[in-house]
């Protein structure tokens, strides 16, 4: 600041010195007890919103007032040691009475009971070509010393044996001894050694595999992961396919008593053995084929049911109006909708009849279209589109076109074709004439059926 | 056996397959059809009728010619209205019928269980029990029952060999064998003979279902329709000819 004065540079804004001055008094004012100034500054100079630790909850030092506590440097012995070595340590003495009891850590000195066998036993049960008596003795001795820490034992032994081999020898010997000493095999059968003997080959393999995985490079790891993922996907796909197959088969396959064998249901669609639909319009042949195939898949069905299926299949290509027409015709012909006596032949005949009626209706439609075309050609002045000639419209409007009627109708038409050509005007009139009296049609229709 | 061997459709398997455990061979081009009639007969009890039991009725399934169905059907289960005691009634042997007394009309579910070699899946029919006749409402006669019967056929499209062998010569069961090469020739191996009506108390009321009627009607109808078809076809072709000539003229 003084330097600036000397240099003549204008002083900085007067607010700065204000801040500087105001801050220290603020800090010193608000410094709370219990927390050092620096720590407090960490929080930005503000107290925390919530108390972080309740000081009252902290453990209080329990010290009864009437006791006198001193600390003394005293010797002690430990039962864990066998050599009566005396060591010293600080002891908390209460009212002049030193604590009694064993060294508090002595209880952690656990050791393993390693089996000791006699020479007799060795000769009887424990002979092994790969191991000499000496080696076995050494092994056991070391096991006892080192509490079955086989890694250490392996290191200690003069001859080189793998850890697994050592383990194998140790456990098989112990097992043999156990079984031999037991009064009856049943007594020791619960012993873990007896129940699950040490498997040398398996253990070696396992350790080898583990070490391989451990030593895998990152690259290898990634490759393995990929293979796993793919395998999982394949498995899932297979499971899904199997589930789909099963659910398909279940409705087809038979339930009930005979669970043991079911024939493999012939699922592929063979061509129907009875090609009775030669005359039918080609569209519904496929439908009926699949219907009959699905019927064949059922083990048993009622004739009426089968019949209905076939009827549905046959009429699947036709619209609702056509179906109604078919049924109307059937009625007029005196045939029952559903045969009263549905034997095989009757049903077949009925289906044939239906097919033929459908054919008839199709032909009729074609006929009418042709007619319309023809009329549009002839009456060039008429701005009628071929698709909706008036004559055709009339036919459509009458829902109840008795087929025999329209065939007579058609007969009339074609009969007077040549006449029509000359008498253009009359052409639209004709339909009205022909259809004006549906009542008259009836007797005529009856005549037809009587033929 | 002649017919059976004539149809080359049988895949040449040994016919003596008595071992029911192994999967039975199924004959693909044979169809076994069992014509049955099922329905109800109901008698008004007249003076003995009470509020809750005004009619005595019997529901039954019989062979169409009163033949024995026991060869095919193992048992029949009739499911009655829940207001009946033990509404599920099973009849284990022919004649497959059930009699009851009641006052109401309802739908009876008739489930047929077949012998294992025929089919292990049951088949269910439904029949509405009719107690009151349509004509002469109000007047009921003790002597004249209300009979409602329906004819149907149980079709086994792929019978097993055992089953076929068993029922081949059964008088009431029809077997259809279709020849190979797609030729539609249907042989009825057995004509459904008119068997003597066995002594059945209700047999006098059984209706006789003959297909002859229907067949003749159908045949007539078909002829008619075919006639119309031919006519139309002719007309169409002549029209086509005319159209062409018209087109030529116009050009």
XYZ file of C-alpha atoms in Angstrom:
702
model
C 0.000 0.000 0.000
C 2.809 2.347 0.851
C 4.589 1.428 -2.295
C 1.626 2.419 -4.260
C 1.590 5.705 -2.447
C 5.140 6.281 -3.339
C 4.599 5.400 -6.945
C 1.596 7.608 -7.104
C -0.735 4.890 -8.341
C -4.271 5.638 -7.262
C -5.411 3.597 -4.326
C -7.591 0.581 -4.945
C -11.243 0.746 -4.240
C -11.873 1.618 -0.701
C -14.224 -1.383 -0.205
C -11.321 -3.851 0.010
C -9.797 -2.513 3.160
C -13.273 -2.523 4.561
C -13.688 -6.209 3.946
C -10.332 -7.001 5.334
C -10.979 -5.106 8.421
C -14.408 -6.443 8.983
C -13.485 -10.090 8.542
C -11.114 -10.629 11.468
C -13.468 -9.034 13.980
C -16.248 -11.223 12.600
C -14.198 -14.356 12.942
C -13.106 -13.674 16.432
C -16.621 -12.831 17.399
C -18.176 -15.983 16.162
C -15.577 -18.497 17.104
C -17.463 -21.157 19.066
C -16.068 -23.172 21.912
C -15.053 -26.749 21.472
C -13.915 -26.489 17.897
C -10.661 -24.975 16.840
C -10.619 -21.936 14.722
C -9.146 -23.611 11.705
C -11.644 -26.421 11.700
C -14.383 -23.986 11.967
C -13.083 -22.063 9.057
C -13.382 -25.244 6.974
C -17.131 -25.109 7.098
C -17.008 -21.637 5.620
C -17.416 -19.816 8.834
C -20.895 -21.008 9.529
C -22.221 -23.442 12.023
C -23.527 -26.754 10.632
C -27.287 -26.976 10.251
C -27.669 -30.207 12.153
C -25.560 -31.367 15.026
C -23.323 -34.112 13.677
C -22.606 -35.956 16.900
C -24.486 -35.810 20.037
C -21.833 -35.327 22.553
C -23.903 -36.840 25.301
C -24.066 -40.171 23.488
C -20.353 -40.678 23.565
C -19.145 -43.293 25.985
C -18.316 -41.969 29.301
C -15.428 -43.278 31.186
C -16.789 -45.489 33.869
C -14.891 -45.129 36.978
C -16.329 -45.646 40.276
C -15.154 -43.043 42.658
C -14.372 -45.374 45.552
C -11.784 -47.455 43.650
C -8.169 -46.688 43.520
C -6.514 -47.620 40.236
C -2.796 -48.046 39.839
C -0.736 -49.539 37.099
C 2.078 -51.906 37.948
C 4.799 -53.704 36.038
C 4.313 -57.312 36.977
C 5.544 -60.745 35.813
C 3.130 -63.297 34.436
C 3.034 -66.817 33.092
C 0.981 -68.280 30.315
C -0.437 -71.735 30.224
C 0.158 -71.757 26.519
C 3.853 -71.888 27.042
C 5.521 -75.045 28.056
C 8.771 -73.574 29.202
C 7.820 -71.540 32.263
C 9.226 -68.412 30.808
C 8.363 -65.427 32.927
C 7.561 -62.232 31.121
C 6.566 -58.850 32.415
C 3.806 -56.511 31.468
C 1.774 -53.609 32.755
C -1.161 -54.638 34.866
C -4.062 -52.565 35.966
C -4.280 -53.011 39.738
C -7.498 -52.198 41.472
C -7.230 -51.294 45.133
C -3.943 -53.059 45.419
C -5.209 -56.409 44.206
C -3.533 -57.721 41.074
C -5.779 -59.587 38.617
C -5.858 -63.334 38.753
C -6.420 -65.893 36.094
C -4.506 -67.135 33.162
C -2.897 -64.972 30.649
C -5.842 -63.712 28.671
C -4.509 -64.754 25.339
C -3.692 -68.279 26.340
C -7.042 -69.544 25.234
C -6.211 -68.897 21.643
C -3.465 -71.440 21.583
C -5.367 -74.190 19.825
C -3.757 -77.191 18.263
C -4.937 -80.025 16.065
C -5.175 -83.610 17.247
C -3.011 -85.469 14.856
C -3.450 -89.179 14.912
C -0.638 -91.273 16.275
C -0.441 -94.798 15.031
C 1.483 -97.711 16.354
C 3.813 -99.857 14.356
C 1.286 -102.611 14.352
C -1.337 -100.443 12.946
C 1.014 -99.170 10.361
C 1.819 -102.594 9.134
C -1.764 -103.653 9.083
C -3.524 -100.746 7.484
C -1.238 -98.062 6.327
C 1.150 -99.666 3.969
C 1.444 -97.734 0.778
C 3.862 -98.294 -2.102
C 4.431 -94.612 -2.676
C 5.268 -93.817 0.896
C 7.904 -95.196 3.192
C 7.401 -95.520 6.871
C 9.888 -92.789 7.425
C 8.162 -90.362 5.199
C 4.845 -90.990 6.754
C 6.269 -90.505 10.189
C 7.883 -87.292 9.191
C 4.695 -86.091 7.630
C 2.742 -86.685 10.738
C 5.294 -85.180 12.926
C 5.399 -82.047 10.893
C 1.625 -81.925 10.704
C 1.482 -81.902 14.429
C 4.137 -79.251 14.679
C 2.704 -77.029 12.065
C -0.954 -77.665 12.696
C -1.660 -79.141 9.329
C -0.297 -76.205 7.453
C 0.525 -78.274 4.469
C 2.220 -75.561 2.575
C 4.739 -75.210 5.332
C 5.053 -78.936 5.703
C 5.700 -79.341 2.023
C 8.423 -76.841 2.274
C 9.947 -78.499 5.282
C 10.078 -81.999 3.994
C 13.339 -82.976 2.396
C 11.748 -84.884 -0.469
C 9.656 -82.981 -2.897
C 5.990 -83.763 -2.777
C 3.107 -81.637 -3.812
C 0.735 -80.332 -1.238
C -1.997 -82.479 -2.656
C 0.009 -85.600 -2.305
C 0.787 -84.809 1.269
C -2.799 -84.090 2.017
C -3.845 -87.265 0.319
C -1.457 -89.353 2.375
C -2.357 -87.685 5.597
C -6.102 -87.979 5.128
C -6.078 -91.515 3.862
C -3.946 -92.609 6.786
C -6.191 -90.856 9.262
C -9.228 -92.335 7.636
C -7.843 -95.814 7.692
C -6.918 -95.499 11.320
C -10.316 -94.156 12.216
C -12.108 -96.988 10.513
C -9.745 -99.539 11.955
C -10.075 -98.278 15.481
C -13.793 -97.880 15.371
C -15.811 -100.554 17.051
C -18.088 -100.815 14.091
C -18.198 -99.024 10.783
C -21.457 -97.430 11.672
C -19.922 -95.412 14.463
C -17.552 -93.526 12.311
C -19.712 -93.266 9.237
C -20.733 -89.824 10.377
C -17.182 -88.611 10.617
C -16.419 -86.199 7.821
C -13.224 -88.004 6.936
C -15.051 -91.228 6.420
C -17.971 -89.702 4.590
C -15.989 -87.679 2.092
C -12.523 -89.002 1.491
C -9.872 -86.820 -0.021
C -9.826 -87.097 -3.761
C -6.303 -86.539 -5.005
C -7.017 -86.395 -8.681
C -9.894 -84.038 -8.320
C -8.008 -81.711 -6.071
C -5.024 -81.525 -8.355
C -7.216 -80.761 -11.274
C -9.147 -78.161 -9.391
C -6.060 -76.328 -8.281
C -4.654 -76.434 -11.741
C -7.799 -74.967 -13.176
C -7.876 -72.264 -10.559
C -4.338 -71.266 -11.211
C -5.038 -71.168 -14.904
C -7.921 -68.804 -14.422
C -5.855 -66.707 -12.110
C -3.091 -66.403 -14.600
C -5.383 -65.587 -17.505
C -4.583 -62.508 -19.391
C -7.172 -59.816 -19.796
C -7.596 -60.734 -23.425
C -8.358 -64.289 -22.537
C -10.880 -63.152 -19.991
C -12.763 -61.096 -22.475
C -12.869 -63.936 -24.955
C -14.215 -66.259 -22.309
C -16.916 -63.805 -21.363
C -18.030 -63.555 -24.959
C -18.244 -67.293 -25.352
C -20.295 -67.550 -22.198
C -22.731 -64.917 -23.378
C -23.218 -66.648 -26.689
C -23.719 -70.010 -25.072
C -26.327 -68.498 -22.793
C -28.156 -67.022 -25.741
C -28.190 -70.324 -27.545
C -29.485 -72.080 -24.480
C -32.258 -69.580 -24.066
C -33.240 -69.853 -27.696
C -33.366 -73.583 -27.375
C -35.463 -73.383 -24.257
C -37.881 -71.018 -25.921
C -38.206 -73.274 -28.928
C -38.757 -76.256 -26.706
C -41.389 -74.429 -24.695
C -43.174 -73.404 -27.850
C -43.111 -76.952 -29.119
C -44.405 -78.274 -25.855
C -47.256 -75.841 -25.704
C -48.185 -76.760 -29.254
C -48.133 -80.405 -28.586
C -50.136 -80.220 -25.418
C -53.469 -79.280 -26.986
C -52.914 -81.762 -29.743
C -51.634 -84.595 -27.697
C -54.079 -86.601 -25.699
C -54.559 -86.318 -22.004
C -56.241 -88.774 -19.769
C -55.192 -92.169 -18.613
C -52.758 -93.292 -21.233
C -49.870 -91.124 -20.354
C -47.109 -93.520 -21.028
C -47.036 -93.491 -24.795
C -48.508 -91.100 -27.182
C -47.933 -91.415 -30.819
C -46.027 -88.632 -32.323
C -48.817 -86.689 -33.856
C -48.312 -86.269 -37.505
C -48.064 -82.584 -37.701
C -47.151 -82.032 -41.284
C -50.068 -81.249 -43.519
C -50.505 -84.133 -45.870
C -52.684 -83.486 -48.804
C -56.199 -84.567 -47.922
C -56.836 -88.129 -48.781
C -60.213 -87.342 -50.169
C -60.007 -84.739 -52.883
C -63.672 -84.167 -53.093
C -63.380 -80.507 -53.698
C -62.576 -80.655 -57.361
C -65.506 -78.577 -58.358
C -65.063 -75.972 -55.678
C -63.635 -72.570 -56.311
C -59.897 -72.835 -55.887
C -59.746 -70.307 -53.077
C -61.382 -72.475 -50.490
C -59.492 -75.617 -51.362
C -56.595 -74.516 -49.218
C -58.914 -73.744 -46.351
C -60.677 -77.043 -46.485
C -57.395 -78.860 -46.777
C -56.146 -77.285 -43.599
C -59.456 -77.875 -41.892
C -59.439 -81.541 -42.696
C -55.836 -81.802 -41.638
C -56.613 -80.264 -38.308
C -59.539 -82.609 -37.897
C -57.274 -85.539 -38.538
C -55.061 -84.354 -35.731
C -57.809 -84.804 -33.222
C -57.951 -88.211 -31.816
C -61.672 -88.186 -31.815
C -64.364 -85.807 -32.853
C -68.034 -85.765 -33.508
C -69.219 -85.907 -37.043
C -71.288 -82.800 -36.540
C -68.316 -80.938 -35.202
C -66.187 -82.008 -38.119
C -68.948 -81.035 -40.456
C -69.191 -77.573 -39.012
C -65.476 -77.090 -39.350
C -65.580 -78.046 -42.977
C -68.509 -75.776 -43.664
C -66.702 -72.897 -42.047
C -63.586 -73.588 -44.007
C -65.478 -73.782 -47.238
C -67.303 -70.555 -46.648
C -64.286 -68.737 -45.374
C -63.617 -67.248 -48.736
C -67.142 -66.010 -49.118
C -68.619 -62.933 -47.552
C -71.455 -62.926 -45.107
C -74.016 -62.136 -47.759
C -72.874 -64.995 -49.869
C -73.160 -67.369 -46.968
C -76.680 -66.165 -46.326
C -77.492 -66.711 -49.951
C -76.126 -70.202 -49.829
C -78.246 -70.984 -46.832
C -81.285 -69.498 -48.483
C -80.777 -71.687 -51.484
C -80.363 -74.708 -49.316
C -83.621 -73.948 -47.669
C -85.376 -73.481 -50.944
C -84.053 -76.750 -52.189
C -85.543 -78.442 -49.176
C -82.292 -79.421 -47.634
C -81.622 -79.068 -43.934
C -78.935 -76.677 -42.868
C -77.503 -79.315 -40.619
C -78.247 -82.799 -41.707
C -80.561 -84.608 -39.386
C -78.760 -87.854 -39.916
C -75.148 -86.843 -40.256
C -73.528 -89.959 -41.548
C -70.315 -89.762 -43.431
C -71.923 -89.870 -46.833
C -74.599 -87.410 -45.900
C -72.061 -84.931 -44.651
C -69.930 -85.319 -47.702
C -72.862 -84.839 -49.990
C -73.928 -81.794 -48.098
C -70.510 -80.260 -48.367
C -70.422 -81.003 -52.053
C -73.721 -79.313 -52.441
C -72.494 -76.249 -50.667
C -69.461 -76.111 -52.877
C -71.572 -76.307 -55.940
C -73.838 -73.569 -54.737
C -70.828 -71.387 -54.169
C -69.672 -72.113 -57.669
C -73.056 -71.226 -58.942
C -73.043 -67.935 -57.149
C -69.603 -67.137 -58.457
C -70.693 -67.846 -61.953
C -73.667 -65.645 -61.458
C -71.501 -62.793 -60.368
C -69.296 -63.251 -63.375
C -72.319 -63.336 -65.550
C -73.611 -60.111 -64.151
C -70.296 -58.385 -64.540
C -70.120 -59.484 -68.111
C -73.569 -58.220 -68.646
C -72.646 -54.894 -67.267
C -69.651 -54.730 -69.512
C -71.745 -55.662 -72.421
C -74.360 -53.057 -71.672
C -71.811 -50.345 -71.242
C -70.374 -51.166 -74.610
C -73.701 -51.160 -76.284
C -75.056 -48.039 -74.773
C -72.124 -45.838 -75.424
C -74.149 -42.709 -74.749
C -74.886 -43.756 -71.250
C -72.337 -42.326 -68.881
C -72.512 -45.423 -66.834
C -69.426 -47.020 -65.480
C -69.138 -50.682 -66.177
C -68.984 -51.415 -62.537
C -72.418 -50.150 -61.613
C -74.907 -50.596 -64.351
C -78.460 -50.077 -63.409
C -79.387 -53.616 -64.156
C -76.731 -54.915 -61.872
C -77.841 -52.515 -59.187
C -81.337 -53.859 -59.322
C -80.099 -57.316 -58.771
C -78.016 -56.237 -55.841
C -80.777 -54.261 -54.248
C -82.936 -57.253 -54.013
C -81.430 -59.127 -51.179
C -83.731 -61.950 -51.718
C -82.695 -62.934 -55.161
C -83.792 -66.458 -55.417
C -81.205 -68.039 -57.517
C -83.585 -69.877 -59.739
C -85.172 -66.515 -60.248
C -82.072 -64.846 -61.404
C -81.258 -67.701 -63.631
C -84.637 -67.317 -65.247
C -83.856 -63.679 -65.141
C -80.627 -64.332 -66.858
C -82.349 -66.539 -69.299
C -84.733 -63.792 -70.134
C -81.924 -61.383 -70.561
C -79.842 -63.459 -72.822
C -82.865 -64.532 -74.749
C -83.711 -61.003 -75.536
C -80.256 -59.782 -76.069
C -80.661 -59.046 -79.680
C -83.885 -57.259 -78.977
C -82.147 -55.156 -76.395
C -79.624 -53.928 -78.805
C -82.228 -52.204 -80.820
C -84.399 -51.090 -78.003
C -81.973 -49.184 -75.959
C -84.480 -47.433 -73.854
C -86.063 -50.520 -72.694
C -82.941 -51.957 -71.204
C -83.123 -50.186 -67.905
C -86.818 -50.673 -67.897
C -86.531 -54.347 -68.212
C -85.180 -55.016 -64.777
C -88.075 -53.230 -63.215
C -90.461 -55.249 -65.255
C -88.783 -58.434 -64.396
C -88.498 -57.715 -60.757
C -91.588 -55.768 -60.155
C -93.509 -58.670 -58.906
C -91.463 -60.936 -56.740
C -94.630 -62.666 -55.814
C -94.975 -63.906 -59.322
C -91.551 -65.298 -59.154
C -92.478 -67.782 -56.567
C -94.715 -69.956 -58.596
C -92.180 -69.864 -61.365
C -89.444 -70.849 -59.016
C -91.478 -73.682 -57.735
C -91.942 -74.840 -61.247
C -88.227 -74.858 -61.672
C -87.667 -76.971 -58.656
C -90.253 -79.384 -59.798
C -88.306 -80.106 -62.902
C -58.811 -109.033 -43.298
C -59.189 -108.893 -47.066
C -60.162 -105.288 -47.100
C -57.596 -104.385 -44.555
C -54.812 -105.897 -46.573
C -56.173 -104.509 -49.828
C -55.566 -100.993 -48.716
C -51.915 -100.429 -49.148
C -52.313 -97.578 -46.782
C -51.488 -99.746 -43.824
C -47.820 -99.348 -43.410
C -47.152 -103.046 -43.314
C -46.768 -103.309 -39.586
C -47.375 -106.496 -37.750
C -50.927 -106.622 -36.690
C -50.308 -108.584 -33.565
C -49.262 -105.796 -31.380
C -50.664 -106.847 -28.073
C -48.194 -104.934 -26.019
C -50.176 -101.918 -25.014
C -47.166 -100.210 -23.544
C -45.353 -99.646 -26.795
C -46.810 -96.887 -28.954
C -49.592 -98.429 -30.978
C -49.391 -98.026 -34.695
C -51.982 -95.783 -36.115
C -53.608 -96.431 -39.416
C -53.597 -93.287 -41.362
C -56.070 -94.010 -44.065
C -58.662 -95.708 -41.985
C -61.468 -93.908 -40.328
C -63.589 -95.555 -37.718
C -66.978 -94.067 -37.263
C -69.375 -95.006 -34.502
C -72.935 -93.859 -35.131
C -74.665 -93.001 -31.923
C -77.914 -91.581 -30.835
C -78.180 -89.642 -27.644
C -81.067 -87.913 -26.055
C -83.731 -87.921 -23.413
C -87.088 -89.492 -22.853
C -89.347 -87.937 -20.310
C -92.570 -89.255 -18.825
C -95.053 -87.155 -16.988
C -95.915 -88.710 -13.689
C -99.520 -87.699 -13.742
C -101.199 -88.166 -10.424
C -98.019 -89.117 -8.680
C -96.352 -85.921 -9.720
C -95.235 -83.574 -6.987
C -93.960 -80.026 -7.127
C -90.383 -81.081 -7.227
C -90.765 -84.314 -9.089
C -93.207 -83.957 -11.894
C -91.410 -85.949 -14.539
C -89.368 -89.067 -14.726
C -86.757 -88.833 -17.413
C -83.901 -90.851 -18.771
C -80.847 -89.560 -20.557
C -78.918 -92.057 -22.617
C -76.365 -92.724 -25.264
C -76.968 -95.667 -27.486
C -75.703 -97.091 -30.700
C -77.694 -95.965 -33.672
C -79.059 -99.407 -34.269
C -79.265 -100.179 -30.573
C -76.005 -101.963 -30.813
C -73.701 -102.252 -27.883
C -71.348 -99.331 -27.456
C -69.307 -101.060 -24.817
C -66.667 -101.980 -27.337
C -65.779 -98.366 -27.863
C -67.014 -96.491 -24.854
C -65.576 -97.292 -21.496
C -67.804 -95.094 -19.416
C -70.097 -92.170 -19.714
C -70.350 -89.311 -17.281
C -73.536 -87.337 -17.167
C -73.293 -83.906 -15.626
C -76.646 -82.814 -14.312
C -77.939 -79.584 -12.935
C -76.216 -78.664 -9.678
C -79.490 -78.853 -7.842
C -79.331 -82.613 -8.127
C -77.595 -84.659 -5.493
C -74.215 -85.675 -6.818
C -74.740 -84.006 -10.147
C -71.839 -85.864 -11.677
C -73.064 -89.346 -12.452
C -70.827 -91.922 -13.976
C -72.142 -94.972 -15.753
C -69.522 -97.631 -16.049
C -71.147 -100.182 -18.298
C -73.662 -100.326 -21.082
C -76.470 -99.447 -21.386
C -75.183 -95.943 -20.832
C -78.176 -94.264 -19.423
C -79.347 -92.482 -16.364
C -82.818 -92.002 -14.991
C -83.948 -89.305 -12.648
C -86.992 -87.484 -11.425
C -87.300 -83.775 -11.557
C -89.280 -80.789 -12.612
C -86.942 -78.570 -14.590
C -85.332 -78.533 -17.993
C -81.626 -77.958 -18.266
C -78.626 -78.826 -20.338
C -76.977 -82.122 -19.647
C -73.304 -82.556 -20.439
C -72.557 -86.057 -21.618
C -68.908 -86.977 -21.545
C -67.822 -90.147 -23.268
C -64.666 -91.832 -22.133
C -63.261 -94.309 -24.562
C -61.148 -97.359 -24.149
C -57.477 -96.629 -24.055
C -56.720 -98.031 -27.461
C -59.457 -96.007 -29.074
C -58.702 -92.656 -27.640
C -57.549 -91.398 -24.295
C -59.259 -88.070 -24.630
C -62.911 -87.795 -23.654
C -65.566 -86.283 -25.851
C -68.402 -84.149 -24.577
C -71.870 -83.718 -25.996
C -74.585 -81.427 -24.804
C -78.238 -82.134 -24.771
C -81.110 -80.073 -23.570
C -83.522 -82.028 -21.457
C -87.029 -81.489 -22.630
C -89.895 -82.350 -20.346
C -92.797 -80.566 -21.914
C -93.919 -81.275 -25.406
C -94.453 -78.509 -27.864
C -97.748 -79.577 -29.231
C -100.785 -79.511 -27.051
C -99.389 -77.341 -24.334
C -100.961 -78.091 -21.029
C -102.060 -81.582 -21.819
C -99.595 -84.195 -20.853
C -100.061 -87.865 -21.061
C -98.596 -90.425 -18.783
C -98.309 -92.869 -21.589
C -96.702 -90.734 -24.236
C -93.245 -89.503 -23.410
C -91.413 -86.525 -24.797
C -88.550 -87.886 -26.822
C -85.678 -85.795 -28.078
C -82.906 -87.645 -29.797
C -79.927 -86.515 -31.786
C -77.953 -88.556 -34.202
C -74.253 -88.146 -34.462
C -71.176 -90.110 -35.222
C -67.993 -90.410 -33.293
C -65.127 -90.265 -35.717
C -61.710 -91.684 -35.022
C -59.600 -90.370 -37.847
C -56.434 -92.261 -37.023
C -57.408 -95.397 -35.226
C -54.791 -97.514 -33.608
C -54.217 -100.940 -34.994
C -55.521 -102.674 -31.918
C -58.665 -100.706 -31.947
C -59.292 -101.241 -35.596
C -58.700 -104.947 -35.302
C -61.142 -105.077 -32.477
C -63.975 -103.197 -34.080
C -63.526 -104.262 -37.671
C -66.228 -106.814 -37.449
C -68.452 -105.051 -35.024
C -71.919 -104.797 -36.443
C -72.547 -101.281 -35.311
C -69.260 -99.673 -36.096
C -68.376 -98.371 -39.494
C -64.897 -98.310 -40.816
C -63.897 -96.367 -43.839
C -60.776 -97.280 -45.665
C -59.660 -95.024 -48.411
C -57.495 -96.420 -51.138
C -54.124 -94.893 -51.895
C -53.202 -92.758 -54.893
C -55.715 -90.192 -53.827
C -58.563 -91.933 -55.495
C -61.622 -91.185 -53.578
C -63.033 -94.590 -53.138
C -64.570 -95.207 -49.815
C -65.257 -98.697 -48.790
C -67.522 -99.373 -45.965
C -66.046 -102.382 -44.385
C -69.142 -103.126 -42.435
C -72.638 -102.291 -43.301
C -74.499 -101.137 -40.283
C -76.818 -104.021 -40.043
C -80.229 -103.726 -38.625
C -79.626 -105.445 -35.408
C -82.449 -106.832 -33.417
C -83.493 -104.263 -30.951
C -82.369 -105.616 -27.681
C -84.809 -105.790 -24.928
C -84.831 -102.279 -23.722
C -87.840 -100.954 -21.922
C -87.676 -97.714 -23.801
C -86.760 -99.097 -27.143
C -90.236 -98.624 -28.474
C -89.722 -94.905 -28.395
C -86.427 -94.896 -30.159
C -86.460 -93.107 -33.426
C -85.039 -94.669 -36.452
C -82.484 -92.555 -38.171
C -81.953 -93.454 -41.721
C -79.749 -91.558 -44.023
C -81.668 -92.528 -47.093
C -84.011 -89.591 -46.846
C -81.351 -87.016 -46.541
C -79.272 -88.556 -49.218
C -82.018 -88.492 -51.739
C -82.834 -84.909 -50.940
C -79.247 -83.920 -51.211
C -78.824 -85.716 -54.452
C -81.816 -83.968 -55.925
C -80.577 -80.623 -54.752
C -77.177 -81.214 -56.194
C -78.607 -82.142 -59.493
C -80.548 -78.947 -59.635
C -77.633 -76.791 -58.758
C -75.464 -78.552 -61.237
C -78.042 -77.952 -63.869
C -78.031 -74.261 -63.153
C -74.298 -74.188 -63.256
C -74.217 -75.746 -66.656
C -76.754 -73.298 -67.939
C -74.883 -70.344 -66.611
C -71.658 -71.552 -68.054
C -73.189 -71.796 -71.443
C -74.597 -68.358 -71.129
C -71.305 -66.962 -70.080
C -69.482 -68.425 -72.986
C -72.078 -67.199 -75.417
C -71.909 -63.792 -73.847
C -68.203 -63.710 -74.214
C -68.642 -64.450 -77.840
C -71.146 -61.665 -78.226
C -68.996 -59.216 -76.397
C -66.143 -59.886 -78.662
C -68.267 -59.293 -81.663
C -69.547 -56.090 -80.137
C -66.059 -54.884 -79.490
C -65.160 -55.618 -83.048
C -68.147 -53.698 -84.238
C -67.327 -50.695 -82.157
C -63.801 -50.405 -83.448
